[in-house]
Structure formats: structure tokens, C-alpha cells
Tab-separated table of C-alpha atoms in Angstrom:
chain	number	residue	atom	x	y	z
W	1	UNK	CA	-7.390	-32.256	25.058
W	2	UNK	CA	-8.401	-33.559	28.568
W	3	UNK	CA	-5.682	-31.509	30.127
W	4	UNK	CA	-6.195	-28.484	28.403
W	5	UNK	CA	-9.943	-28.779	29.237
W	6	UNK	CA	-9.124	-28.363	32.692
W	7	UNK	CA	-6.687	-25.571	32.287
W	8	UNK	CA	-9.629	-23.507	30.233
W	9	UNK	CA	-12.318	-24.316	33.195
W	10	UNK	CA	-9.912	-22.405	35.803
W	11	UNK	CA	-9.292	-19.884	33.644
W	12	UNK	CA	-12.994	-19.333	32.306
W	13	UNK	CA	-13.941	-19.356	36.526
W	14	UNK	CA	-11.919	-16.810	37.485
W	15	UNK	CA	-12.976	-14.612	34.189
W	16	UNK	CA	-16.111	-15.415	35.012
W	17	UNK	CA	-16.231	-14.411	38.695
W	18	UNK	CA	-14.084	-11.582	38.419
W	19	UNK	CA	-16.961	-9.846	35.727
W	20	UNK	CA	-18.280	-6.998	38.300
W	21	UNK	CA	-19.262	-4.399	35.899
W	22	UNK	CA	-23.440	-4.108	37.059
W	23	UNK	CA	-24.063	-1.684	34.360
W	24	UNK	CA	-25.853	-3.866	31.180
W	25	UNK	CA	-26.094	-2.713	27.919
W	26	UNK	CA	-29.346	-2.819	25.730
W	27	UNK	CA	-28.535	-5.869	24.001
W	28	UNK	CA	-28.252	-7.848	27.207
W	29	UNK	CA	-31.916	-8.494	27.594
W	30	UNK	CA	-32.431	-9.328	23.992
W	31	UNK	CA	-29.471	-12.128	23.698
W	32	UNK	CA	-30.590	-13.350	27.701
W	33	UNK	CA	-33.887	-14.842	26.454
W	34	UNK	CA	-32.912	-15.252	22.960
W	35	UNK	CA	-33.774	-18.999	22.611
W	36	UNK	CA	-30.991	-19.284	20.083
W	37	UNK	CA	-28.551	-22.598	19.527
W	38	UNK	CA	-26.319	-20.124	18.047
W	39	UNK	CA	-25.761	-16.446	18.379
W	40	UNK	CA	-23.097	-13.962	17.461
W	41	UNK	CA	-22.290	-10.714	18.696
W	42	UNK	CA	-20.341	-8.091	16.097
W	43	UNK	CA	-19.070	-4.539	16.767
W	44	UNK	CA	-16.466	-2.553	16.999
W	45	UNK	CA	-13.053	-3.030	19.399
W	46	UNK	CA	-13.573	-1.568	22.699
W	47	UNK	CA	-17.564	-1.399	22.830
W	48	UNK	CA	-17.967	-4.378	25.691
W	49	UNK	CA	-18.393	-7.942	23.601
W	50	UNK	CA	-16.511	-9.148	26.097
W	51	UNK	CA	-18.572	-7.702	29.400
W	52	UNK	CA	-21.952	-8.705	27.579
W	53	UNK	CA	-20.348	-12.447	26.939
W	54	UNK	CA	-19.697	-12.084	30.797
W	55	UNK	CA	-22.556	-10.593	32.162
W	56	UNK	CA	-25.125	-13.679	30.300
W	57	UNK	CA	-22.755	-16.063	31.666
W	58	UNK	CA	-23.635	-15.107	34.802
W	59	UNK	CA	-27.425	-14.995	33.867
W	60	UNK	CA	-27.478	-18.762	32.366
W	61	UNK	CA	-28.993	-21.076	34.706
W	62	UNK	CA	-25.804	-23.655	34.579
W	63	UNK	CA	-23.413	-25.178	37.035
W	64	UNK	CA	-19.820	-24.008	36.996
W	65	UNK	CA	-18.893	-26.714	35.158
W	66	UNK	CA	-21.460	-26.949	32.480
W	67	UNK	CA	-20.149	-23.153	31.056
W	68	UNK	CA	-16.947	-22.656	29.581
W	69	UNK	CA	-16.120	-18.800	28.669
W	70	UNK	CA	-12.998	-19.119	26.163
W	71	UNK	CA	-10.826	-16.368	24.514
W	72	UNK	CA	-9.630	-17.726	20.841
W	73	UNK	CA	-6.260	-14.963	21.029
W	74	UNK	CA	-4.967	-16.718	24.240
W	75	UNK	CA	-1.914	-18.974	23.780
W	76	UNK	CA	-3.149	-22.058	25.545
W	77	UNK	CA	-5.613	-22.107	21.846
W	78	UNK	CA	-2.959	-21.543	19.273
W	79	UNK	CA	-3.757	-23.953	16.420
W	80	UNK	CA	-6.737	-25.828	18.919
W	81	UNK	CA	-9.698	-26.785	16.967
W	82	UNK	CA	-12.835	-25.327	18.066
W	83	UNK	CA	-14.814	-28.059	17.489
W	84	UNK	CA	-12.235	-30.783	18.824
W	85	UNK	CA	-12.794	-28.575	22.184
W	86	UNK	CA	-16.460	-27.943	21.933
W	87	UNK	CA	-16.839	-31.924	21.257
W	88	UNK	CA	-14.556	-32.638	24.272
W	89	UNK	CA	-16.277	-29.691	26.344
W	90	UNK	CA	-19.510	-32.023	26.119
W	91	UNK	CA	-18.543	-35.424	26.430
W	92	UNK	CA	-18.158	-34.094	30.024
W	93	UNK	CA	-21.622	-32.699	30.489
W	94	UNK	CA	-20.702	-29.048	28.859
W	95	UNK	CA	-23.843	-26.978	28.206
W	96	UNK	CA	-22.517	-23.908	27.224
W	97	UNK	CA	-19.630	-22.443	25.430
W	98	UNK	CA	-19.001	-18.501	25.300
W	99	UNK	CA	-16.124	-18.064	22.313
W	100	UNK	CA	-14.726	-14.466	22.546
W	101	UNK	CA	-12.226	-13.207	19.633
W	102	UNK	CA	-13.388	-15.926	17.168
W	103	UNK	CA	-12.052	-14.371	14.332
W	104	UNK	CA	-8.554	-15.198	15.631
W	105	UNK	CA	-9.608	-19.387	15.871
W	106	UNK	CA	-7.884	-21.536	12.606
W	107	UNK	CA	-10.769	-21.900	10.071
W	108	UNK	CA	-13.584	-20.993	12.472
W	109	UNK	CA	-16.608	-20.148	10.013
W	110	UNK	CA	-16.028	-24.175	9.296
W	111	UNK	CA	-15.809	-25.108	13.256
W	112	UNK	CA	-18.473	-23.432	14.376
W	113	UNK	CA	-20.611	-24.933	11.307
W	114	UNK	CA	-19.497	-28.189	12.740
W	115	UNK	CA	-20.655	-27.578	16.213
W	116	UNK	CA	-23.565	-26.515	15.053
W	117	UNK	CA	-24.079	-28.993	12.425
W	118	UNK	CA	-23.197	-32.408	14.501
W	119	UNK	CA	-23.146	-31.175	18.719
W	120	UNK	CA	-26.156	-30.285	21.096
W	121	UNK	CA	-24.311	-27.480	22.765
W	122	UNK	CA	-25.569	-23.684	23.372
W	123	UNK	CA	-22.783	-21.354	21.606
W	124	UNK	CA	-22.449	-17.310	22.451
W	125	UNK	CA	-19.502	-15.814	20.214
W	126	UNK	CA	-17.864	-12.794	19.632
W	127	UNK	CA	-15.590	-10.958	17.269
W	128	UNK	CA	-14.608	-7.493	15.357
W	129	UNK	CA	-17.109	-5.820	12.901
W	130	UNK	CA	-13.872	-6.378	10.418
W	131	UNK	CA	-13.843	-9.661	10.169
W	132	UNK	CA	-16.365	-12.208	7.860
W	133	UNK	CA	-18.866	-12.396	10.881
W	134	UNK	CA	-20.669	-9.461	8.878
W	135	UNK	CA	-21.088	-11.997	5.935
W	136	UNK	CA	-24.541	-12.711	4.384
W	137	UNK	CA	-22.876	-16.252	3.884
W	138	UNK	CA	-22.042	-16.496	7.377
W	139	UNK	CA	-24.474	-14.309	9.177
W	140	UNK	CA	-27.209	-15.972	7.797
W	141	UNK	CA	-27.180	-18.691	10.062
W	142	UNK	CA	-27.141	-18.036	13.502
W	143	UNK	CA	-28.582	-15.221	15.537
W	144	UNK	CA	-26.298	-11.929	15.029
W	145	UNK	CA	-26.520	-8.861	16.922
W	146	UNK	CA	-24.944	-5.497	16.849
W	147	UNK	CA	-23.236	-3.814	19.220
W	148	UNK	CA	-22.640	-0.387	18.722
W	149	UNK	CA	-21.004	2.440	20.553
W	150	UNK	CA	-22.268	3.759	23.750
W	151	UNK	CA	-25.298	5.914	22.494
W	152	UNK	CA	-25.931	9.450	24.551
W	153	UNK	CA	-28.547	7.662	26.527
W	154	UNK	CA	-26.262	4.853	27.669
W	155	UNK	CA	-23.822	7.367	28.390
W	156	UNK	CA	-25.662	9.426	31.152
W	157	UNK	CA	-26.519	6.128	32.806
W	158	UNK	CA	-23.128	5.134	33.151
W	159	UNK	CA	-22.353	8.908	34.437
W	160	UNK	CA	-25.351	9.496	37.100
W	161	UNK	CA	-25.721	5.567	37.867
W	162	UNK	CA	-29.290	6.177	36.697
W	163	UNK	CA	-31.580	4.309	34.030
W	164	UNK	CA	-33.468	6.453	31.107
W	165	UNK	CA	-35.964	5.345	28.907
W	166	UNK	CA	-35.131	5.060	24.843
W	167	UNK	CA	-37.267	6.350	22.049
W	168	UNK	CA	-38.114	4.902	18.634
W	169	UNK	CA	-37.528	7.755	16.108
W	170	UNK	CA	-40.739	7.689	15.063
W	171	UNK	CA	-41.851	8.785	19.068
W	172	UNK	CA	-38.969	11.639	18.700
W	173	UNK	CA	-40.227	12.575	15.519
W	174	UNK	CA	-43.842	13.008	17.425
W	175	UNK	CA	-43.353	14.290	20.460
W	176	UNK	CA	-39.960	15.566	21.175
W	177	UNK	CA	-41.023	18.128	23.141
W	178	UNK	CA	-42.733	16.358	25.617
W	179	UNK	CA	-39.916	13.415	25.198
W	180	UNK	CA	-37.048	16.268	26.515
W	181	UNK	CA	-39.150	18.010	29.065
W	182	UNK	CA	-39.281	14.373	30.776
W	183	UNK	CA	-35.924	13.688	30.285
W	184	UNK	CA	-34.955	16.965	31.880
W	185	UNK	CA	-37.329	16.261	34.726
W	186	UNK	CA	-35.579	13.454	35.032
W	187	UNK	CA	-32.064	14.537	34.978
W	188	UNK	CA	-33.390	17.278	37.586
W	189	UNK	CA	-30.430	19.706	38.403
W	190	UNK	CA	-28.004	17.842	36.075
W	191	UNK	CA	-27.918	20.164	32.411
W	192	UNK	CA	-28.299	17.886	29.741
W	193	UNK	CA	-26.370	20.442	27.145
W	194	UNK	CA	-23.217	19.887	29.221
W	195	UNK	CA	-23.098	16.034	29.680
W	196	UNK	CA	-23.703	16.106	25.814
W	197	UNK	CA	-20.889	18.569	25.151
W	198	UNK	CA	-18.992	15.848	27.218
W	199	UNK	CA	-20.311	13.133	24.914
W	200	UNK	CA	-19.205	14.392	22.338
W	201	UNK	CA	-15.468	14.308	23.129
W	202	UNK	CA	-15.203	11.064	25.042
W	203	UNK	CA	-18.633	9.176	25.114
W	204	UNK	CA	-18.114	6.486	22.620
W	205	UNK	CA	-16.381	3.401	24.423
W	206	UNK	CA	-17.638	2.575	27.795
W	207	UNK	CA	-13.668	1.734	28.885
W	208	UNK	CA	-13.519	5.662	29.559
W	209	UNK	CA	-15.838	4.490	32.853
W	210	UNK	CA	-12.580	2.635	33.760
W	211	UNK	CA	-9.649	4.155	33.166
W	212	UNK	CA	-10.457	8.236	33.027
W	213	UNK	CA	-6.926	9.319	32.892
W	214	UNK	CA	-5.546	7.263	30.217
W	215	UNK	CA	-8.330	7.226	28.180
W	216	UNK	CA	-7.830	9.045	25.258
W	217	UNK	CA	-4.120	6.563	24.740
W	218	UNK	CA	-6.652	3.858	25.152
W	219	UNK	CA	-8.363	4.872	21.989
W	220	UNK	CA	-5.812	5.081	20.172
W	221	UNK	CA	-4.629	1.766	21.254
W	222	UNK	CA	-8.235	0.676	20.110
W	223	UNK	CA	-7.552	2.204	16.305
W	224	UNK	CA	-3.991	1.106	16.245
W	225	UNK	CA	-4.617	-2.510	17.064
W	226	UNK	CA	-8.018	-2.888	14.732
W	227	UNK	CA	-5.673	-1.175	11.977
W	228	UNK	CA	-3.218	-3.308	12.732
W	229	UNK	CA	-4.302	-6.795	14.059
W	230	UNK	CA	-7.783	-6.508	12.484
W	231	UNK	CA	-7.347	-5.568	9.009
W	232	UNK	CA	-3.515	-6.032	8.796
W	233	UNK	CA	-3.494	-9.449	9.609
W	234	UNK	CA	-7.297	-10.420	7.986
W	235	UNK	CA	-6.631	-8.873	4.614
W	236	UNK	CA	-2.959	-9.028	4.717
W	237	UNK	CA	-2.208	-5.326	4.654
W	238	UNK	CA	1.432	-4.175	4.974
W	239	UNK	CA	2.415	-2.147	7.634
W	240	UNK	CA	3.269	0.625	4.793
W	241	UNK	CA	0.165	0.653	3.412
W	242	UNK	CA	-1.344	0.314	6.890
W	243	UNK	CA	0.009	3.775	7.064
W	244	UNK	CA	-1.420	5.007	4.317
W	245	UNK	CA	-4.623	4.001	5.741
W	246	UNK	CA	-4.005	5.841	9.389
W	247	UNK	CA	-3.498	9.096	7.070
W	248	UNK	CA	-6.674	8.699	5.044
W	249	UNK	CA	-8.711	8.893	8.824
W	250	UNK	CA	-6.372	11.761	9.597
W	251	UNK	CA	-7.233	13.570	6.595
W	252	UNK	CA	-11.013	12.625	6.980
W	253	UNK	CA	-10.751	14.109	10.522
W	254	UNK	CA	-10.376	17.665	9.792
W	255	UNK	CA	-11.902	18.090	6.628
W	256	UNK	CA	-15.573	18.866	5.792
W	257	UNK	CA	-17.946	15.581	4.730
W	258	UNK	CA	-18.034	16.636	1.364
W	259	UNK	CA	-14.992	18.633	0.836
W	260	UNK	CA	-12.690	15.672	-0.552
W	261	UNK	CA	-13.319	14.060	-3.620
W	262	UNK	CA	-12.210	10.710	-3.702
W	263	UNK	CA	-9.524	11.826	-6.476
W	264	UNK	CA	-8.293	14.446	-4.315
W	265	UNK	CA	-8.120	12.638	-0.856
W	266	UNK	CA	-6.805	9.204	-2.968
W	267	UNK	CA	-3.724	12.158	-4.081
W	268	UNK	CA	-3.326	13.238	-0.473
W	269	UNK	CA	-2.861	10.002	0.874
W	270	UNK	CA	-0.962	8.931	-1.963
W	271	UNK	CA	-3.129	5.597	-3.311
W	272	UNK	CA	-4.987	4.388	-6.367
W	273	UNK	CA	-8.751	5.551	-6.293
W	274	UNK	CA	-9.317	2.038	-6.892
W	275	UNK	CA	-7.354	0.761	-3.655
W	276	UNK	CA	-9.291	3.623	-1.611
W	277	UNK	CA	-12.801	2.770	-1.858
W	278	UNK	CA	-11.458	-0.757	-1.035
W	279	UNK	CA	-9.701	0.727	2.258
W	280	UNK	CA	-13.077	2.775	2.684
W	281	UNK	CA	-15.106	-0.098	2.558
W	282	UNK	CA	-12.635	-1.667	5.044
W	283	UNK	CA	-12.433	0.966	7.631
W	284	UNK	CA	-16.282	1.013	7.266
W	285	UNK	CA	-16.629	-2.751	8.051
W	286	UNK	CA	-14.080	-1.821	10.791
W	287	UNK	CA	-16.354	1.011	12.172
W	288	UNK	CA	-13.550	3.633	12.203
W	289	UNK	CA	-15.213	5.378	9.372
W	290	UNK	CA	-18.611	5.963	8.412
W	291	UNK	CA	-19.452	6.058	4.485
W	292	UNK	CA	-22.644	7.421	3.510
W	293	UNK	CA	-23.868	7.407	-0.271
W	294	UNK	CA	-25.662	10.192	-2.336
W	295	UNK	CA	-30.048	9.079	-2.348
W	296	UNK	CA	-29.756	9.051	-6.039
W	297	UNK	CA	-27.025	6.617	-6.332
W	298	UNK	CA	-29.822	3.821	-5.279
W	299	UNK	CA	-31.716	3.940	-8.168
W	300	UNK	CA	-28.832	4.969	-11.278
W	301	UNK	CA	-25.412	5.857	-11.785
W	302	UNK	CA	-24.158	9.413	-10.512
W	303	UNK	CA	-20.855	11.170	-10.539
W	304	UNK	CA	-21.748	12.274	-7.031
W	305	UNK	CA	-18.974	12.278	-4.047
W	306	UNK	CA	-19.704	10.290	-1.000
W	307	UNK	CA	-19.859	11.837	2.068
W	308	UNK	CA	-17.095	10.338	4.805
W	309	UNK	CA	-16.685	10.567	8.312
W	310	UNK	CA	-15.040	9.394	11.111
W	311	UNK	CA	-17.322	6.478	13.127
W	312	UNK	CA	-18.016	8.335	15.578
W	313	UNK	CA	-17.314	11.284	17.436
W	314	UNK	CA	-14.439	10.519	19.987
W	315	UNK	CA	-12.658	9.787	17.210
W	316	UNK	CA	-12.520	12.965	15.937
W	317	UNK	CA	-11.056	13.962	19.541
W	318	UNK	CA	-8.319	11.701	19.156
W	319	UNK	CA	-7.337	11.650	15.873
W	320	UNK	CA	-6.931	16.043	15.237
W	321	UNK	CA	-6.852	18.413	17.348
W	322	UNK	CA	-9.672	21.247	16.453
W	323	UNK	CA	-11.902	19.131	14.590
W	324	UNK	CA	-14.916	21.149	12.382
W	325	UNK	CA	-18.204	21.391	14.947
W	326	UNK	CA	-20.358	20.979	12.176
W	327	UNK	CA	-18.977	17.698	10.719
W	328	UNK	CA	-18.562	16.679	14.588
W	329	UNK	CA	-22.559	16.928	14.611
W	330	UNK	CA	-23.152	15.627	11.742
W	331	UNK	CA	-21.261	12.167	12.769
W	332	UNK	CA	-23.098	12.108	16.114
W	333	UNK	CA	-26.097	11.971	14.225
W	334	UNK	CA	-25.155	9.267	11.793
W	335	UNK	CA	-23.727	7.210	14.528
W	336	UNK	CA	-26.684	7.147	16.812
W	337	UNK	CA	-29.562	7.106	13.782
W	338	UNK	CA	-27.700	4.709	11.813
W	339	UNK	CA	-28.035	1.914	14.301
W	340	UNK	CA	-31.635	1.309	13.435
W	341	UNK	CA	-32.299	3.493	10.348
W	342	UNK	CA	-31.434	3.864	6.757
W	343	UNK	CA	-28.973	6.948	5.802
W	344	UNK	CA	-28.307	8.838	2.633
W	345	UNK	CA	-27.334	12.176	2.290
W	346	UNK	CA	-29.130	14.560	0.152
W	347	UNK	CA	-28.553	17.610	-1.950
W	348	UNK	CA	-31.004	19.894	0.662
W	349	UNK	CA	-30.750	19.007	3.715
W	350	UNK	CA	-28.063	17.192	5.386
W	351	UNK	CA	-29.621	13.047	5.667
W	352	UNK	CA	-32.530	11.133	4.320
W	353	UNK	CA	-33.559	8.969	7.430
W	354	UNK	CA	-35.143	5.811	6.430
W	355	UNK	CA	-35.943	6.957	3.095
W	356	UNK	CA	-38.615	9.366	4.375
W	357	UNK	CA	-37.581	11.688	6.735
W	358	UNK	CA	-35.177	14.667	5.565
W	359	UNK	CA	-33.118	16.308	8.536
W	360	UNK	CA	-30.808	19.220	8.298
W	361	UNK	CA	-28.097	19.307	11.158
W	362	UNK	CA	-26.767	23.102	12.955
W	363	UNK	CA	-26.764	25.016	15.581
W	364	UNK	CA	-29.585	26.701	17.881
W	365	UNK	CA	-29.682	29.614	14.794
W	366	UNK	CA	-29.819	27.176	11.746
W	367	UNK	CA	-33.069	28.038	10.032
W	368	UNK	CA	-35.435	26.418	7.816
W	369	UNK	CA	-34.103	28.226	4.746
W	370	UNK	CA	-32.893	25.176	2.861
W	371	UNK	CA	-35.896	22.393	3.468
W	372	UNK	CA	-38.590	24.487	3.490
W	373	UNK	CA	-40.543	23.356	1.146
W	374	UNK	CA	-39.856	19.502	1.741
W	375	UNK	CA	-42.244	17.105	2.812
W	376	UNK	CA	-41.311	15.698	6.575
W	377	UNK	CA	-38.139	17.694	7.286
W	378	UNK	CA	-36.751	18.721	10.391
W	379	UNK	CA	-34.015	20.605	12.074
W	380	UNK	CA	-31.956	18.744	14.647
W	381	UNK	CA	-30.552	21.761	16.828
W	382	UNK	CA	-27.407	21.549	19.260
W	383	UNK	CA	-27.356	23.946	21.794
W	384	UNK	CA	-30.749	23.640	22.703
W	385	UNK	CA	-32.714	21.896	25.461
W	386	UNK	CA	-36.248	21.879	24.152
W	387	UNK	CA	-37.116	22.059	20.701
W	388	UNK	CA	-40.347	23.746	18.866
W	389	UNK	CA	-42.513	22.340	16.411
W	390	UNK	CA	-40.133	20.864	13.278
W	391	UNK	CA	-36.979	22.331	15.358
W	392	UNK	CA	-35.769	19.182	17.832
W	393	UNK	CA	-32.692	19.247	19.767
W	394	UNK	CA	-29.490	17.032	18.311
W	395	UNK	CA	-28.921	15.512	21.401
W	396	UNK	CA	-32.504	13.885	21.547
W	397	UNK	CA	-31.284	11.292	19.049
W	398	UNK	CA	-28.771	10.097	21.324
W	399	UNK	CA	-32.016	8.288	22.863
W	400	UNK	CA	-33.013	5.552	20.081
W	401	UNK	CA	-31.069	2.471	22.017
């Protein structure tokens, strides 16, 4: 263990050192002064665990050799106990242990119980959204964070090498007219409608800020290896039925929200409605697709359809090739508002937001036709900088983290 101790400290160094992206997501803050023993970090493949893991490594206080920065998928930790290492790690003075890819460590819900149950050591970890880190059991306790896509906001920063205020949804809700005329002031000759077009196609993983060209293989490298290494090899999913499961996104990806009953899209990808809403509910945990349920289901049973959509909206670039501009704006909004906020769809109106705002998504024309007599609804408008009264501009809610 002593050997392979000091094989792990060169290799955590030179990770370590060679971490030069400056730009630091919104969670970096919160987890830097986060007092925590323990805390975990869960989200999807290819949103920057690893960079954040990185970037507070750097932050921490600690001499070279009291921080070790470990990946659990390289080979020098095949069949390695976590907590043998961790125990090792601080017989020699280790502070600080940064586990990336946990899921892929032998039993590690139980090791990392025993580090925190029996060893006085700081522990940062990491792993997919797919995996049992999203566990009440397990989540429970230690300190777990979310890290989401890159929001619309994030974005822009990364594109202009610029920093932009976010908004609480309750300040949009307010004052979104004065919230986009600073924004605009801010962004100065740079039009806000294009960048977001932009967004919309390729704005999800940060990645694209590093590789431009090959960018849209690299995200389907991203869903190929969660289908595959995530879900295959965590819930022991065949590579035929793995298949099946590529189709259903397919088929999700260029038809309308509501146009598929779960009968008729279990048929079209040929599967058991029964084994659907469990690969639903896995591609969900996954973050490749985004399930939202009918308001009424909460309180009884309906024979109501659920609405389903890809994650997010790059997705939808990479998956089909003219995908619907309605459903595309409908799953920018549920990925951004979702982050913080409750969502249910709605039979008027497109989403209840935290079970008291009602929001219908269109275009610059969409009128008021449909919520007009409901209590707190609004419009969110593409195609539009500013927005009027109840009317605010989609692209505004791209500003909440």
C-alpha cells in the first residue's frame, strides 16, 4: 500500500498542477467554504466534476503532500480499498482526499462510511447522477451538491471571458425588464438573441470551450459511455437492450412532449410498458432525459401521459437532425428552472413552477389566449430582447445559477 501511495502522490501532482482552466463554476464558492467532513458532488458526464474537484484542490490551504486527488476508474485502483488507502493516506500526515469516479470503487457507499465513521480526514468525491449517490440512504449523510449543465448565464461568461450576475426567479418574475435592459447594457454591442440561438445548439457541456471542432462526437461519446458504462454496467443492462434504450431518446428527440403515449412509444421501441418507465426513470437519474409529471398526479391517480424530453437542449442537436423549436424551448426551460424549482406540467399553460407560478412557452407572437384568466401566469417569449409586463423573454431564465 506504501508503494502505491507514492505512485498516486505523483500522479495526483501532476493532475493537480496541470488544472489551468480559470473559469469557476457557481458551485465552487459554495463547496470552498463548505465546512463539511464529507461532501459529494453529483451530475451528469461531461459537466466539470472533475475541474471543480481540481480547482478546490488548489484553493485548500494544504501542503503537496497533505492532498491526494485520486481517480477510482484508473488501473493502479482496481480492486484497492478506499478506506485501506484513505487509512494509509493519513498515517502519513494526509489531510485531504479528492475521490473522482467513486461509483467505479468495490463497495464504496461502505468505504466511504468507514472513513467517515473511524478516520479524521477531509473527503471531496465525485460521481455520475446514475449511480446510488442520488440515494436518500446515501445522500443523507454527507454534504451533496448538484452540478448541472452549463446554464445560459455560465455560457456567455465562458464566451466573452466576462462575469454576469444571476437572478432568483422570484427577481425575474419582478423585474425582468429592468433585469434584461442591464444585462444588455452589459453585453454592450454583443446581441444576446444570437449567443442564445447558439446556446441552444451547443451550450450544455463546458468541454465545447475545449475542443470546438470535435464537439458534437464528444457528446455523443458523453451519451454512449453513460448508456453504456453508467447504466450498462450499474444495472446490468445488455448491450441489446442498451439499444433499445438509445432508440427510446431517438424517438423522444423528434417528437412533440406530449405526442407519445407511453403505450405507443413502449411499441416503437419495442419494450414492455413496464420495462419503460423503469428505463425512463433511469435515463432520468442519468440526466439524458427529463420526465415531468401531470400537477394532478400529486394529489390522486390520473390516466394522464407524462410529458418527456431530452435533458437538455444540445441533445436534441445531436441526437436528430431538425428537432421541433417548440419542444427545443420547452426543454431549455425545464433544464435551467428545474435546477432550483419544482416542475409539473399543466393542462393550460405549458409548466407549473414551484407550485405557483403557471408559464406558457412560444415565440415573440404567442399570446395570452390560453392563461388568461389564471392567477400568476406568464409568457416566456424567444425571440425577444425585452419583455412587457407578464410577457418575459425565454432566454432570461437562463440566469437563475
Amino acid at each position: 500500500m506504501k508503494n502505491l501511495l507514492y505512485s498516486l502522490f505523483e500522479l495526483s501532482n501532476q493532475k493537480i498542477q496541470n488544472q489551468k482552466t480559470l473559469y469557476r463554476r457557481f458551485l465552487f464558492g459554495v463547496m470552498a467554504q463548505s465546512n463539511s467532513k464529507f461532501s459529494g458532488i453529483y451530475g451528469s458526464r461531461g459537466v466539470g466534476k472533475t475541474t471543480l474537484l481540481l480547482q478546490l484542490a488548489t484553493s485548500f490551504k494544504l501542503k503537496s503532500d497533505e492532498l491526494l486527488y485520486i481517480s477510482c476508474d484508473h488501473p493502479l485502483l482496481a480492486g484497492v480499498s478506499l478506506f485501506e488507502l484513505a487509512q494509509e493516506f493519513s498515517k502519513y500526515g494526509g489531510k485531504c482526499i479528492l475521490i473522482d469516479e467513486v461509483h467505479e470503487a468495490l463497495n464504496f457507499e461502505q468505504e466511504l462510511k468507514s472513513i467517515y465513521d473511524f478516520l479524521d480526514i477531509k473527503v471531496l468525491f465525485s460521481g455520475s447522477s446514475a449511480i446510488k449517490l442520488t440515494n436518500p440512504s446515501f445522500a443523507r449523510r454527507y454534504a451533496m451538491y448538484h452540478l448541472p449543465i452549463l446554464s445560459f448565464k455560465e455560457y456567455l461568461e465562458l464566451s466573452l471571458h466576462t462575469r454576469l450576475q444571476s437572478y432568483t426567479l422570484e427577481d425575474i418574475i419582478s423585474n425582468h425588464s429592468d433585469i434584461a435592459n442591464t444585462i444588455l447594457q452589459e453585453l454592450g454591442d454583443e446581441k444576446v438573441l444570437k449567443h442564445f440561438e447558439a446556446y441552444l445548439k451547443i451550450g450544455a457541456y463546458p468541454f465545447y470551450f475545449e475542443n470546438k471542432q470535435n464537439y458534437t462526437q464528444m457528446v455523443l461519446d458523453t451519451i454512449n459511455t453513460i448508456l453504456y458504462a453508467d447504466l450498462g454496467s450499474l444495472y446490468n443492462i445488455s448491450g441489446e437492450k442498451i439499444i433499445v434504450l438509445r432508440k427510446l431518446l431517438t424517438s423522444i428527440c423528434v417528437s412533440n412532449p406530449l405526442e407519445l403515449s407511453v403505450e405507443t412509444l413502449a411499441q416503437k421501441v419495442g419494450t414492455s410498458k413496464v420495462t419503460l418507465y423503469k428505463y425512463i426513470e433511469l435515463l432520468h437519474k442519468a440526466e439524458l432525459l427529463r420526465h415531468v409529471v401531470f400537477e394532478g398526479k400529486r394529489f390522486k391517480s390520473l390516466q394522464k401521459p407524462d410529458k418527456l424530453y431530452l435533458a437538455n437542449t444540445t441533445l436534441f442537436s445531436s441526437l436528430c437532425m431538425e428537432p421541433k423549436i417548440g419542444t427545443i424551448r420547452e426543454s431549455f426551460f425545464a433544464s435551467q428552472v428545474s435546477v432550483k424549482s419544482s416542475l409539473y406540467y399543466v393542462d393550460r399553460g405549458d409548466f407549473l413552477v414551484d407550485e405557483k407560478y403557471t408559464v406558457e412557452i412560444g415565440g415573440k407572437n404567442k399570446s395570452f389566449e390560453q392563461i388568461k384568466d389564471i392567477e400568476n401566469s406568464f409568457i416566456a417569449a424567444d425571440e425577444i430582447e425585452m419583455g412587457f409586463k407578464n410577457k418575459i423573454p425565454l432566454w432570461l431564465f437562463g440566469f437563475l445559477y
